[in-house]
Each structure stands twice: as structure tokens, then as C-alpha cells.
JSON list of C-alpha atoms and ligand atoms in Angstrom, two decimals:
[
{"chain": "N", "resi": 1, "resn": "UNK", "atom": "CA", "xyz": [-27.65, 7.80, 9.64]},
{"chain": "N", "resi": 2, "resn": "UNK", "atom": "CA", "xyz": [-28.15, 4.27, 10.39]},
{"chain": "N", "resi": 3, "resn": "UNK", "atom": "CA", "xyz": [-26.05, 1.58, 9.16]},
{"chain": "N", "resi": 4, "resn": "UNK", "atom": "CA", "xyz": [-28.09, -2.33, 8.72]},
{"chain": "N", "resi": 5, "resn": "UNK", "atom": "CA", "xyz": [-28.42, -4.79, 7.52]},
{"chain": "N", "resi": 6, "resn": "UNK", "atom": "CA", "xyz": [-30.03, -5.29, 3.65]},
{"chain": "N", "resi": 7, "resn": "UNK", "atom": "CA", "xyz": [-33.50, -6.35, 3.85]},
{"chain": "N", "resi": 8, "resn": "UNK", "atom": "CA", "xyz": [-35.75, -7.44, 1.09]},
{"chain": "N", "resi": 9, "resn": "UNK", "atom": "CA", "xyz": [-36.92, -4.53, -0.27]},
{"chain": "N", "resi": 10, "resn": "UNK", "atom": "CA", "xyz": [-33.15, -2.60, -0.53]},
{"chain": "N", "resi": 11, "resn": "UNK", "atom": "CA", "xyz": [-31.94, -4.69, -3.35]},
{"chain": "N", "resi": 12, "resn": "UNK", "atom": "CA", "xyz": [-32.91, -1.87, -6.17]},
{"chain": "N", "resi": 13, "resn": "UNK", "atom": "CA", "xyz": [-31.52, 1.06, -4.14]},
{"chain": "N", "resi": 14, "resn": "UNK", "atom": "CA", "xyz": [-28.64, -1.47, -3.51]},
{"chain": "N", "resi": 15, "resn": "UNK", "atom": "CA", "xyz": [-27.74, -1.48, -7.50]},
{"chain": "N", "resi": 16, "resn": "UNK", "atom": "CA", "xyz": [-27.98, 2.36, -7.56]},
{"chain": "N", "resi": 17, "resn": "UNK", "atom": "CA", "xyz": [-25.70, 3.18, -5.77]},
{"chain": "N", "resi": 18, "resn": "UNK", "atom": "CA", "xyz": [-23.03, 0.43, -6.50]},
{"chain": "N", "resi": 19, "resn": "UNK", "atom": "CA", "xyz": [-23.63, 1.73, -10.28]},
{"chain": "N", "resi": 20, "resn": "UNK", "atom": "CA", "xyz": [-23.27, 5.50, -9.19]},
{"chain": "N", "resi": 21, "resn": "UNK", "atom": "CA", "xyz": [-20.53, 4.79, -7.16]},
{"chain": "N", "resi": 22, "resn": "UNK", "atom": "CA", "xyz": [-18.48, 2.68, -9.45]},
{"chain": "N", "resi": 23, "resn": "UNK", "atom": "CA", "xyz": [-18.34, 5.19, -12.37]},
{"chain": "N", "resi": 24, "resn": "UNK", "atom": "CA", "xyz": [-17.04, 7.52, -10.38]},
{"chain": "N", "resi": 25, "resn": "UNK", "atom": "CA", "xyz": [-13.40, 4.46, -10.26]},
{"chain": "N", "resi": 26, "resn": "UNK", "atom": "CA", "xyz": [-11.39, 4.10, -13.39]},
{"chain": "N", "resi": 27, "resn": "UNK", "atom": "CA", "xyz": [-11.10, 0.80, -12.87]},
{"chain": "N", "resi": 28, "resn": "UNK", "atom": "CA", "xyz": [-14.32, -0.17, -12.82]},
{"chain": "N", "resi": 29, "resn": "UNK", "atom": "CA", "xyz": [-15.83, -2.83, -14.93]},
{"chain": "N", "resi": 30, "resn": "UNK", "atom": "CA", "xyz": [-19.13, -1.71, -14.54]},
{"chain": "N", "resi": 31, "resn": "UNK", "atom": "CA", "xyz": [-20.18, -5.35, -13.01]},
{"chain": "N", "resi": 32, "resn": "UNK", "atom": "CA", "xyz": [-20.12, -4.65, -9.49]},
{"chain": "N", "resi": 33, "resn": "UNK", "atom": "CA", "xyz": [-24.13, -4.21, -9.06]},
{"chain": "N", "resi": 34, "resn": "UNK", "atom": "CA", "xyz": [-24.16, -7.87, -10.73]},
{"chain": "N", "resi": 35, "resn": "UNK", "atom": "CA", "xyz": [-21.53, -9.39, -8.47]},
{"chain": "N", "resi": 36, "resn": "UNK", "atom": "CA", "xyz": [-24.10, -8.34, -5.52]},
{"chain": "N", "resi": 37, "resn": "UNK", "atom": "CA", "xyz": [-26.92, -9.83, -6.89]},
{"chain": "N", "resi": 38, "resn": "UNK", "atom": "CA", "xyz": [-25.32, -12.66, -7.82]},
{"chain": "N", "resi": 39, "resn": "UNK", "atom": "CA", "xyz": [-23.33, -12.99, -4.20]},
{"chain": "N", "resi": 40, "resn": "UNK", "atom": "CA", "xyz": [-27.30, -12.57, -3.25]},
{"chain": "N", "resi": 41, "resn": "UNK", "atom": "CA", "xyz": [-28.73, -15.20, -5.46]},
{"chain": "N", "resi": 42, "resn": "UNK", "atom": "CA", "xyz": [-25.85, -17.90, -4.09]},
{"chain": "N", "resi": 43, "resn": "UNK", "atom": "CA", "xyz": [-26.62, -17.26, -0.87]},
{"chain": "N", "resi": 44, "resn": "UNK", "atom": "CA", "xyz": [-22.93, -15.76, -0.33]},
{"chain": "N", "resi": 45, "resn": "UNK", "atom": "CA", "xyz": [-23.49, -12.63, 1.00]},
{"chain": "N", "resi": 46, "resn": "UNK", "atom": "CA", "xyz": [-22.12, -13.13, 4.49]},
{"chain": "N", "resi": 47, "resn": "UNK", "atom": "CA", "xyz": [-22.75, -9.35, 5.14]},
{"chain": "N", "resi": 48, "resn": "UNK", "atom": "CA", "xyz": [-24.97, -7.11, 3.68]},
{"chain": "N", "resi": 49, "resn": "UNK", "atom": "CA", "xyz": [-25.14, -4.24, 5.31]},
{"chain": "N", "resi": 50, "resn": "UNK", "atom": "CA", "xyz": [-26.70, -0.54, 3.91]},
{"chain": "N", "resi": 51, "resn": "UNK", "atom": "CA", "xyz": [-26.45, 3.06, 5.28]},
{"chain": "N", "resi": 52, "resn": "UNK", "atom": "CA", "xyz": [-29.79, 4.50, 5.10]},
{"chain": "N", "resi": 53, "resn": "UNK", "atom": "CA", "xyz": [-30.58, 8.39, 5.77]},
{"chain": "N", "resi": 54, "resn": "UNK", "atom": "CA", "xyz": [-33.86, 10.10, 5.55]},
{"chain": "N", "resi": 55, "resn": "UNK", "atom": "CA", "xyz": [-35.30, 6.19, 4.70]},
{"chain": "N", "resi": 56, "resn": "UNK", "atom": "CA", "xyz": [-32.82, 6.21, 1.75]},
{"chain": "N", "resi": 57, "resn": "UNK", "atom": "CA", "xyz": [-30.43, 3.53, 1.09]},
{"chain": "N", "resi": 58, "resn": "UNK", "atom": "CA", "xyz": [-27.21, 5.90, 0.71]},
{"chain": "N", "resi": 59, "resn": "UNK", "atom": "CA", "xyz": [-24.14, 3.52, 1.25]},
{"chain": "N", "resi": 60, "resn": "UNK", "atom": "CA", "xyz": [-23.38, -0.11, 1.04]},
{"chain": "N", "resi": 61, "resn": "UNK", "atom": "CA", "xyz": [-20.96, -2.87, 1.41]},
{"chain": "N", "resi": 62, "resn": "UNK", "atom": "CA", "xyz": [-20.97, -6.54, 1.29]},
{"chain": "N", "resi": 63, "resn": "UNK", "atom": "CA", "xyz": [-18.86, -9.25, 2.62]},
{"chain": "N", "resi": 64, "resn": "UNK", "atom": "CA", "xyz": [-18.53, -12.81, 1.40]},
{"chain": "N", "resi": 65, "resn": "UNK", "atom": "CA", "xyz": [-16.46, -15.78, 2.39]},
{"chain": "N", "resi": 66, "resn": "UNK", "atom": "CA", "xyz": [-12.42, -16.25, 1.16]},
{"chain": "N", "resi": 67, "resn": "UNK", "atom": "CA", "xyz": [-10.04, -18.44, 1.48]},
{"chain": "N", "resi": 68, "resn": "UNK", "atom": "CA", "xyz": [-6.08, -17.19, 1.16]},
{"chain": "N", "resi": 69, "resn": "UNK", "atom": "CA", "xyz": [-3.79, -20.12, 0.26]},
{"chain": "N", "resi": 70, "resn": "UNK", "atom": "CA", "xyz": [-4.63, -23.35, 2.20]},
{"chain": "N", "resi": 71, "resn": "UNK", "atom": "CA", "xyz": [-6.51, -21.33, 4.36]},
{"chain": "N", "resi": 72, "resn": "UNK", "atom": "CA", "xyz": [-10.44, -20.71, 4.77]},
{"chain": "N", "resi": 73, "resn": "UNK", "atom": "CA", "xyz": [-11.82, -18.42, 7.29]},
{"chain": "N", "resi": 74, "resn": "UNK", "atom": "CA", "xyz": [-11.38, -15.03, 5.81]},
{"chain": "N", "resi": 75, "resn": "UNK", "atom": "CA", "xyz": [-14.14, -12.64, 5.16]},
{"chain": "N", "resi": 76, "resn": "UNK", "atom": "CA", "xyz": [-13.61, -10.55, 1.93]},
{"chain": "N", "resi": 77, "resn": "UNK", "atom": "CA", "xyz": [-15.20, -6.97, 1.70]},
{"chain": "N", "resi": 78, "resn": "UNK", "atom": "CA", "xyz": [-16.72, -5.54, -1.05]},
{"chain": "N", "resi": 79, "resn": "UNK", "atom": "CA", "xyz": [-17.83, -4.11, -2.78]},
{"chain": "N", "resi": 80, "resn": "UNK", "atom": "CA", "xyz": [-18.01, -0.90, -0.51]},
{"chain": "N", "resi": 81, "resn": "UNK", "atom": "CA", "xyz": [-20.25, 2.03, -2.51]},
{"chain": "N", "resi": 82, "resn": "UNK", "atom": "CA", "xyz": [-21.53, 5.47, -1.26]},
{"chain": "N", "resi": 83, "resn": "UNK", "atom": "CA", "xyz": [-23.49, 7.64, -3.43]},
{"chain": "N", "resi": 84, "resn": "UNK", "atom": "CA", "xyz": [-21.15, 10.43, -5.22]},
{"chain": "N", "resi": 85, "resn": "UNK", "atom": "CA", "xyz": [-23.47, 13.18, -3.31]},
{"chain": "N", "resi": 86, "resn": "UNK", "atom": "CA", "xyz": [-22.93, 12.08, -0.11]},
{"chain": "N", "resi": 87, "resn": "UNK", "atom": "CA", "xyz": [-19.41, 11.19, -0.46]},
{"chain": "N", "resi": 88, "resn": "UNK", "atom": "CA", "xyz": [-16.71, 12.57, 2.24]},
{"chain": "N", "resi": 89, "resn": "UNK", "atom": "CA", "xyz": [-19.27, 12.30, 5.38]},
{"chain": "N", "resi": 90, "resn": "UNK", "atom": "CA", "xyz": [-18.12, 9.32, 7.00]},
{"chain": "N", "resi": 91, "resn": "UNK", "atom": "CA", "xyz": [-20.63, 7.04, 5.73]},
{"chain": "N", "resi": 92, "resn": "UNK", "atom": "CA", "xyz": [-17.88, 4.90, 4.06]},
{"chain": "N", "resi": 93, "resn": "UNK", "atom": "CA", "xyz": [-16.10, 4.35, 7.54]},
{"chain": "N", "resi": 94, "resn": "UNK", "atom": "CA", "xyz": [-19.00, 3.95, 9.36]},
{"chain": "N", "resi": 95, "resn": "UNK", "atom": "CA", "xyz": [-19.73, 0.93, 6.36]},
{"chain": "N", "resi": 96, "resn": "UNK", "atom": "CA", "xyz": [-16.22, -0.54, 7.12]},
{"chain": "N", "resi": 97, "resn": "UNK", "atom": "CA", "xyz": [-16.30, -0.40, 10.76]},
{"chain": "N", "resi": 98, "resn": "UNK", "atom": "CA", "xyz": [-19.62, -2.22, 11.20]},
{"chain": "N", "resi": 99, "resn": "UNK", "atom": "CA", "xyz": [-17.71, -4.98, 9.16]},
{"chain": "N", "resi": 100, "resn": "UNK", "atom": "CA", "xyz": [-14.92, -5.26, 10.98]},
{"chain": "N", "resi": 101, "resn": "UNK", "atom": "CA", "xyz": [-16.49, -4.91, 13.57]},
{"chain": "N", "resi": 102, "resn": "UNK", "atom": "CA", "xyz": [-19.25, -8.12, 12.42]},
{"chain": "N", "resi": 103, "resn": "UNK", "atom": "CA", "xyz": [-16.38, -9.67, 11.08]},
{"chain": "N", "resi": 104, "resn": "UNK", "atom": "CA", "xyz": [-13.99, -9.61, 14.09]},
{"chain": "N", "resi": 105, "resn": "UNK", "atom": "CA", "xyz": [-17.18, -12.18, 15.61]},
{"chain": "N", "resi": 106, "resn": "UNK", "atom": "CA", "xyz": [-17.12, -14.40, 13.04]},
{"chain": "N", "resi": 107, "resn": "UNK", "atom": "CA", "xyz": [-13.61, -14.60, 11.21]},
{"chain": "N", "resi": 108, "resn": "UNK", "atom": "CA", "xyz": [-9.81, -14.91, 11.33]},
{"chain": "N", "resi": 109, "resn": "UNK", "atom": "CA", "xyz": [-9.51, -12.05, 9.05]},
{"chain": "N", "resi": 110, "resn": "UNK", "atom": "CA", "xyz": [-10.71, -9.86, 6.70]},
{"chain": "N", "resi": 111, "resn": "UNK", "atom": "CA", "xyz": [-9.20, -8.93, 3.16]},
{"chain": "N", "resi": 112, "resn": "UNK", "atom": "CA", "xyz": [-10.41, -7.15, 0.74]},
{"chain": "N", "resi": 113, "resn": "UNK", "atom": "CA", "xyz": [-9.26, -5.11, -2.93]},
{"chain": "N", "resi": 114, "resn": "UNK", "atom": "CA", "xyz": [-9.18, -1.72, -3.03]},
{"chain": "N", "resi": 115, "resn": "UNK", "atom": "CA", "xyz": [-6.95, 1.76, -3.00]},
{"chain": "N", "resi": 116, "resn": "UNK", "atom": "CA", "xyz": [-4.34, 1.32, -0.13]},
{"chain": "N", "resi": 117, "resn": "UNK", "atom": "CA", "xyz": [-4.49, 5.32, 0.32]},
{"chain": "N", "resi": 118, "resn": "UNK", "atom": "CA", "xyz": [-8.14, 4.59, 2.12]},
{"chain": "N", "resi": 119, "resn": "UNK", "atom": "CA", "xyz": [-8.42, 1.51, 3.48]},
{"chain": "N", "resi": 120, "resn": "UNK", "atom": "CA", "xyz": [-4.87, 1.57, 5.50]},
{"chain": "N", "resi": 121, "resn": "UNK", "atom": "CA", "xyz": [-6.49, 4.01, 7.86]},
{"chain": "N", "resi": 122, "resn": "UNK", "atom": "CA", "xyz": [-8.65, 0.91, 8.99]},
{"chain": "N", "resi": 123, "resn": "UNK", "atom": "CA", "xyz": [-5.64, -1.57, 9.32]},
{"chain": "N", "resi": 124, "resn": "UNK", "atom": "CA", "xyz": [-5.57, -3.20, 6.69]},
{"chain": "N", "resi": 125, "resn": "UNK", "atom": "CA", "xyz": [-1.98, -3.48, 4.72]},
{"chain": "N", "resi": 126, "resn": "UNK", "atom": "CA", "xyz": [-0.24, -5.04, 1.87]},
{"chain": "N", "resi": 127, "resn": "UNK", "atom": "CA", "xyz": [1.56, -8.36, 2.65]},
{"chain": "N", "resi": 128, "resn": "UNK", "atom": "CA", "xyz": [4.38, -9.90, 0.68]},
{"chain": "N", "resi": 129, "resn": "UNK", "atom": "CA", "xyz": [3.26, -12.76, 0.47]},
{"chain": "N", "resi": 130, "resn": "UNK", "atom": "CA", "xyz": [-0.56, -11.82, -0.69]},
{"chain": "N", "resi": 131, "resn": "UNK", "atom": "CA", "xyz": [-1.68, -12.21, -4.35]},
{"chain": "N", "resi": 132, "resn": "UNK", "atom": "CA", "xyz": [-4.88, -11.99, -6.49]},
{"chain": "N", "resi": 133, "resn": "UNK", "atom": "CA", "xyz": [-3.55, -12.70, -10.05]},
{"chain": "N", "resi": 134, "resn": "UNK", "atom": "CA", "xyz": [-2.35, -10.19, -11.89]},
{"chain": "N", "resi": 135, "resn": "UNK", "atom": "CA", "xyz": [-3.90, -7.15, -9.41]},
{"chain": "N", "resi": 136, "resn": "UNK", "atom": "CA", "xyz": [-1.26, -4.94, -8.27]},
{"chain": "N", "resi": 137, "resn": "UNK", "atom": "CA", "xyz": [-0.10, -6.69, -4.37]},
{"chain": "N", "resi": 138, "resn": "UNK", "atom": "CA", "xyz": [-0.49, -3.08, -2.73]},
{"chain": "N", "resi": 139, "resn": "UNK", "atom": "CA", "xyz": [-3.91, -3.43, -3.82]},
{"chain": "N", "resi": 140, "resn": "UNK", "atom": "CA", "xyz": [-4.49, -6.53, -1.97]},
{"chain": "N", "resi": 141, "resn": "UNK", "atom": "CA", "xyz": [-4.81, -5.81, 1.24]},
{"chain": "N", "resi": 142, "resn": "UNK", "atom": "CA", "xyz": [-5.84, -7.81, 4.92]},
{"chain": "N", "resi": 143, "resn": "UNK", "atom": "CA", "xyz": [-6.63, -7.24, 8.85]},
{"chain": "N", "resi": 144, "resn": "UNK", "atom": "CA", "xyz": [-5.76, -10.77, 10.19]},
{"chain": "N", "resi": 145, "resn": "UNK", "atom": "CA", "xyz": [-7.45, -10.41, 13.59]},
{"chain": "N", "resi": 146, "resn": "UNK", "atom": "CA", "xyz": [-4.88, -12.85, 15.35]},
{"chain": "N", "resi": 147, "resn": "UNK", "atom": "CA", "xyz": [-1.73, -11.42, 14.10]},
{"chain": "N", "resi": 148, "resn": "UNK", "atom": "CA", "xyz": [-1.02, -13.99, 11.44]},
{"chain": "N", "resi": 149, "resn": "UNK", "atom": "CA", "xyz": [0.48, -13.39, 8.14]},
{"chain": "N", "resi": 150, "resn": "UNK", "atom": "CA", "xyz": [-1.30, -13.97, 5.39]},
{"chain": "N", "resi": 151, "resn": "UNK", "atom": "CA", "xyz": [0.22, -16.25, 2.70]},
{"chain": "N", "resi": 152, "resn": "UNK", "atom": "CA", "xyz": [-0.57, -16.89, -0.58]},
{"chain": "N", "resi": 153, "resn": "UNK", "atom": "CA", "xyz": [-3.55, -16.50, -3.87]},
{"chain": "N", "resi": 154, "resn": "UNK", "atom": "CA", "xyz": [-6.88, -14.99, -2.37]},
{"chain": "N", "resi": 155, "resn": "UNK", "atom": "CA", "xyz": [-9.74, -16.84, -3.45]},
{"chain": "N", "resi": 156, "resn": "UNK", "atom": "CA", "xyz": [-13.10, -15.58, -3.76]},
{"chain": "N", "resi": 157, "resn": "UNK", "atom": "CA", "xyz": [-16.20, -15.97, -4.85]},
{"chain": "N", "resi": 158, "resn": "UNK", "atom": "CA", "xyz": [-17.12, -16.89, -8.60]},
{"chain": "N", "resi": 159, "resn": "UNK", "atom": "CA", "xyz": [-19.31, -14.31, -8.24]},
{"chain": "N", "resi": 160, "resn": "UNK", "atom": "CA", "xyz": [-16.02, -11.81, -8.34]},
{"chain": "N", "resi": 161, "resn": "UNK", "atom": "CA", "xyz": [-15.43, -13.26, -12.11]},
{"chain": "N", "resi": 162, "resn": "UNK", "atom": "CA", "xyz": [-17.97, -11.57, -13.67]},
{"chain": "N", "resi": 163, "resn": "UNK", "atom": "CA", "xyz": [-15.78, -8.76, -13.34]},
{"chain": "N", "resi": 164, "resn": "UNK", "atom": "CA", "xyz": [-13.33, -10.31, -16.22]},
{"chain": "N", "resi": 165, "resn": "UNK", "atom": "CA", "xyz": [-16.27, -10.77, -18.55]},
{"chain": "N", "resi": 166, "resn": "UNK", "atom": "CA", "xyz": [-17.47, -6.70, -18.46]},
{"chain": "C", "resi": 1, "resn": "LIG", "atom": "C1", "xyz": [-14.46, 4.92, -1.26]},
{"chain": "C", "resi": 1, "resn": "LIG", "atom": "C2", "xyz": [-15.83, 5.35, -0.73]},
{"chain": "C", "resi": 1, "resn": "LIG", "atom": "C3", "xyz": [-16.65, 4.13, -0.37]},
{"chain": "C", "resi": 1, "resn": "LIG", "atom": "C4", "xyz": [-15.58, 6.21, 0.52]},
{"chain": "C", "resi": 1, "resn": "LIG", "atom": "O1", "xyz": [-16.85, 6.60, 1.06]},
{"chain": "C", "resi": 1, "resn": "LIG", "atom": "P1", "xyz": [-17.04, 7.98, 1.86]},
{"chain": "C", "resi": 1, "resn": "LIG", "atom": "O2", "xyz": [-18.31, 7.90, 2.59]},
{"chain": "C", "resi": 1, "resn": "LIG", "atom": "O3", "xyz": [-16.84, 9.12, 0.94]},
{"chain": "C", "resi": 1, "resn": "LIG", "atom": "O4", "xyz": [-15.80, 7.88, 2.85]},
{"chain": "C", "resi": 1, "resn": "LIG", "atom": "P2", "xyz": [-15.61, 8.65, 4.23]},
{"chain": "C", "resi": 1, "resn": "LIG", "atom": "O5", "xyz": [-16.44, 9.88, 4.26]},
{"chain": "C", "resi": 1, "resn": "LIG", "atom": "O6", "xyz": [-15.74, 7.69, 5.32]},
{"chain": "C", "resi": 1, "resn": "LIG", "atom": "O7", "xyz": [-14.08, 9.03, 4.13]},
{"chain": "C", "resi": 1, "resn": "LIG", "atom": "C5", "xyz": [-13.73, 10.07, 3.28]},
{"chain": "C", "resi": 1, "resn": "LIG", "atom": "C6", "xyz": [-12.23, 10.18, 3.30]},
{"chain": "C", "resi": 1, "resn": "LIG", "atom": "O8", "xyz": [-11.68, 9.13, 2.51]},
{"chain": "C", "resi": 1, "resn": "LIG", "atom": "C7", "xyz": [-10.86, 9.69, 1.52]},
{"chain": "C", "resi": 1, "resn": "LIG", "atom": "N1", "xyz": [-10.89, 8.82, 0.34]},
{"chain": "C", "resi": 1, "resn": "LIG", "atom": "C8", "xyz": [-11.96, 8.41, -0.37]},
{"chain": "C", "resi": 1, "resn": "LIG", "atom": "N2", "xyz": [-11.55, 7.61, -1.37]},
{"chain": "C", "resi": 1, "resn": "LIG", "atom": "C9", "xyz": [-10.21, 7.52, -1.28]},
{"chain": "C", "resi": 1, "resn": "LIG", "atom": "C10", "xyz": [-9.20, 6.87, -2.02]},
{"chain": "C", "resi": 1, "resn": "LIG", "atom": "N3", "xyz": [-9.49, 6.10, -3.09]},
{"chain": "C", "resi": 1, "resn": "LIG", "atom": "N4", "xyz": [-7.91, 7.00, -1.62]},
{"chain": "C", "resi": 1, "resn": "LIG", "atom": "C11", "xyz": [-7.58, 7.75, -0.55]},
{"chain": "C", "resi": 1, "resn": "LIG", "atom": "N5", "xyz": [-8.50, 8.41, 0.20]},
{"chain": "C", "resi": 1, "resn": "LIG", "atom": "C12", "xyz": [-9.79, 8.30, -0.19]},
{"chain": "C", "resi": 1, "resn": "LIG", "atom": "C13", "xyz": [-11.44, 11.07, 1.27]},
{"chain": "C", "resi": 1, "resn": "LIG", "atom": "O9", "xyz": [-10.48, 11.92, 0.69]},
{"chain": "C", "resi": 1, "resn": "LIG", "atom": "C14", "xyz": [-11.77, 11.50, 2.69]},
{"chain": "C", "resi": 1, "resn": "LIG", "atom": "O10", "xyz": [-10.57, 11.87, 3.37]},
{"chain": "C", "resi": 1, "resn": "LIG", "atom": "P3", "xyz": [-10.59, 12.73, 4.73]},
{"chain": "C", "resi": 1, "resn": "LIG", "atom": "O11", "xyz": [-11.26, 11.88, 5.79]},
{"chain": "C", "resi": 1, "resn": "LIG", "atom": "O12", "xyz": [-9.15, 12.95, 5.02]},
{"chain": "C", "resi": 1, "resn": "LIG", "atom": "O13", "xyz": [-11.36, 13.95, 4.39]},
{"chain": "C", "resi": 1, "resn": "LIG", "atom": "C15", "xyz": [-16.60, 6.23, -1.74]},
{"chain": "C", "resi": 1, "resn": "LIG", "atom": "O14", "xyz": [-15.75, 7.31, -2.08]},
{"chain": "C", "resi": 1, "resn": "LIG", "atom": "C16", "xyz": [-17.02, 5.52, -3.00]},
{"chain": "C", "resi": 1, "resn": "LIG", "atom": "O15", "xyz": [-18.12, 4.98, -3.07]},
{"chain": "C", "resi": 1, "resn": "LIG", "atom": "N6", "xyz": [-16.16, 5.57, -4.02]},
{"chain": "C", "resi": 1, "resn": "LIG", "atom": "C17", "xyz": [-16.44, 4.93, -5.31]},
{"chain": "C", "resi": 1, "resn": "LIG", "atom": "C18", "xyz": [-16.40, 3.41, -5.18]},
{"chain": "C", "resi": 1, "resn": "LIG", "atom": "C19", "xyz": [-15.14, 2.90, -4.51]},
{"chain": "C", "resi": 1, "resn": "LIG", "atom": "O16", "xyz": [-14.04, 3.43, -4.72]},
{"chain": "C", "resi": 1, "resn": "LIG", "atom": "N7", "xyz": [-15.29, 1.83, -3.72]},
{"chain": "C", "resi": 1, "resn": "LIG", "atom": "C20", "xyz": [-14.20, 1.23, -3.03]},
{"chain": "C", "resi": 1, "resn": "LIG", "atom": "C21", "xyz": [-13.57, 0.15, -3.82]},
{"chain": "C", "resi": 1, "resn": "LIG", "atom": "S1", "xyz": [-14.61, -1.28, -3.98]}
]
């Protein structure tokens, strides 16, 4: 398995398996395929990185700028998608770790949304002070990379609204 980074031709295998993925979660509004392309379309997609296997696009995630209170710098991931078949072989870690790894080169931190009960085994935690409106806090989590706290509302992307609208 190879993890890269998205080139042109991905972008339909991309929306696969975010779809696929995402009706496997609850919670899903069934716009995360749209919030790629339109991270894509605005230039915003500061990673874009697939897992491909046998030349097929199996796993993705994608990264885009944040800002958390007063303060810019922070790299949100997400959405993070492996297709349902191929789920429980490591390609979601090997996914995250590339970006935190990329991220670590480029960033003060990353943050991202997501179920506590996976992602804390990369780091990232809960902080007090941490908010995205009315999403649960333990849901909201971060890896500062310098040890800072992070403070405040997490801002993101307009891209991320489309999610309100589904
Ligand atoms: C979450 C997801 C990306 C993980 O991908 P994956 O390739 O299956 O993950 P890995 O193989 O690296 O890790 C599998 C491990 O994570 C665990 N895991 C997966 N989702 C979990 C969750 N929501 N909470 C707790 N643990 C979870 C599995 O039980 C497994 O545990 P084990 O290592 O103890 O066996 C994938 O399940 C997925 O696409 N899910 C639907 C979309 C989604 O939830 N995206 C994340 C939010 S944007």
C-alpha cells in the first residue's frame, strides 16, 4: 500500500470512498464528498493525500488550514475515509501518520473532529478550553506540536458548512 498525494485523475475514486465511508457514521450528513471538492475547488486543500493498493484509491484524508481563537497556524484533518472492505488494516493510521507527520513541517498544530476512542491513540486530546459550536468538546480534539494549549472556537473552512445545509 502506498500512501500520496491526490493527483488529477483521483478525484472520482476520492468521492467513493468518502461516500462509502461516511454511511457507514451516524452522524454523517452525507456532504463530506462535497466539502472535498469544494476544499479542492478553493484551493484549500493543504493536504490531499490517498492510499492506493493494487492502483486503487482505497483510503483518503485531507487537511486544510484553521485558525483556533486569535490564533492561525493550525492544520485541520479531515475528512479521513477508508473503504468499509478494507477497514481494520491500518490504512487509516498509515493516512493519519503521513499527516502528522506533513503537518509537523508545516504547522503549530493539528486539530481535527472526530471519535476520541480512535484518534487519542495518535495524540490528539480534548482541551477545556476547545470549542466548535454546539459539537460535543470531547469531540474536538488537537496535537499542538509545541506543547501549547489550545484556547478557544476552531475555525475552519466555509467549505465545512455545507455540512449544516445536508
Ligand atoms: C475511522 C477509519 C478512517 C479508520 O480506518 P481503518 O483503516 O479501519 O483504521 P485502522 O485499520 O488504522 O485502525 C483500526 C482500529 O481503529 C479502531 N477504530 C476504528 N474506528 C473507531 C472509532 N470510531 N472509535 C474507536 N476505535 C475505532 C478499530 O476498532 C481498530 O482497532 P484495533 O487497532 O484495536 O483493531 C475508518 O473506519 C472509516 O473510514 N470510518 C468511516 C468514516 C469515519 O469515521 N471517518 C472518521 C471521521 S471524519
Amino acid at each position: 500500500m502506498l500512501i500520496r498525494d491526490e493527483i488529477d485523475r483521483d478525484a472520482s475514486a476520492i468521492r467513493s470512498v468518502v461516500t462509502e465511508a461516511m454511511k457507514l457514521l451516524p452522524q454523517s450528513s452525507g456532504a463530506e464528498a462535497d466539502i472535498v471538492d469544494r476544499l479542492r475547488a478553493d484551493n484549500a486543500l493543504s493536504l490531499s493525500l490517498v492510499a492506493e493498493d493494487g492502483g486503487e484509491v482505497v483510503g483518503y484524508l485531507a487537511a486544510s488550514d484553521a485558525q483556533i481563537g486569535d490564533v492561525t497556524g493550525w492544520g485541520l484533518i479531515g475528512p479521513v475515509a477508508v473503504l468499509p472492505s478494507r477497514h481494520g488494516e491500518g490504512i487509516g493510521s498509515a493516512l493519519i501518520a503521513e499527516a502528522i507527520l506533513r503537518l509537523r513541517a508545516g504547522y503549530k498544530e493539528a486539530a481535527l473532529v472526530g471519535d476520541p476512542g480512535y484518534y487519542g491513540r495518535f495524540g490528539f486530546t480534548a482541551f477545556p478550553g476547545l470549542r466548535l459550536g454546539d459539537v460535543p468538546a470531547r469531540f474536538v480534539q488537537a496535537l499542538p506540536f509545541d506543547g501549547s494549549e489550545p484556547q478557544g472556537e476552531l475555525i475552519h473552512h466555509p467549505a465545512f458548512g455545507l455540512e449544516q445545509k445536508a
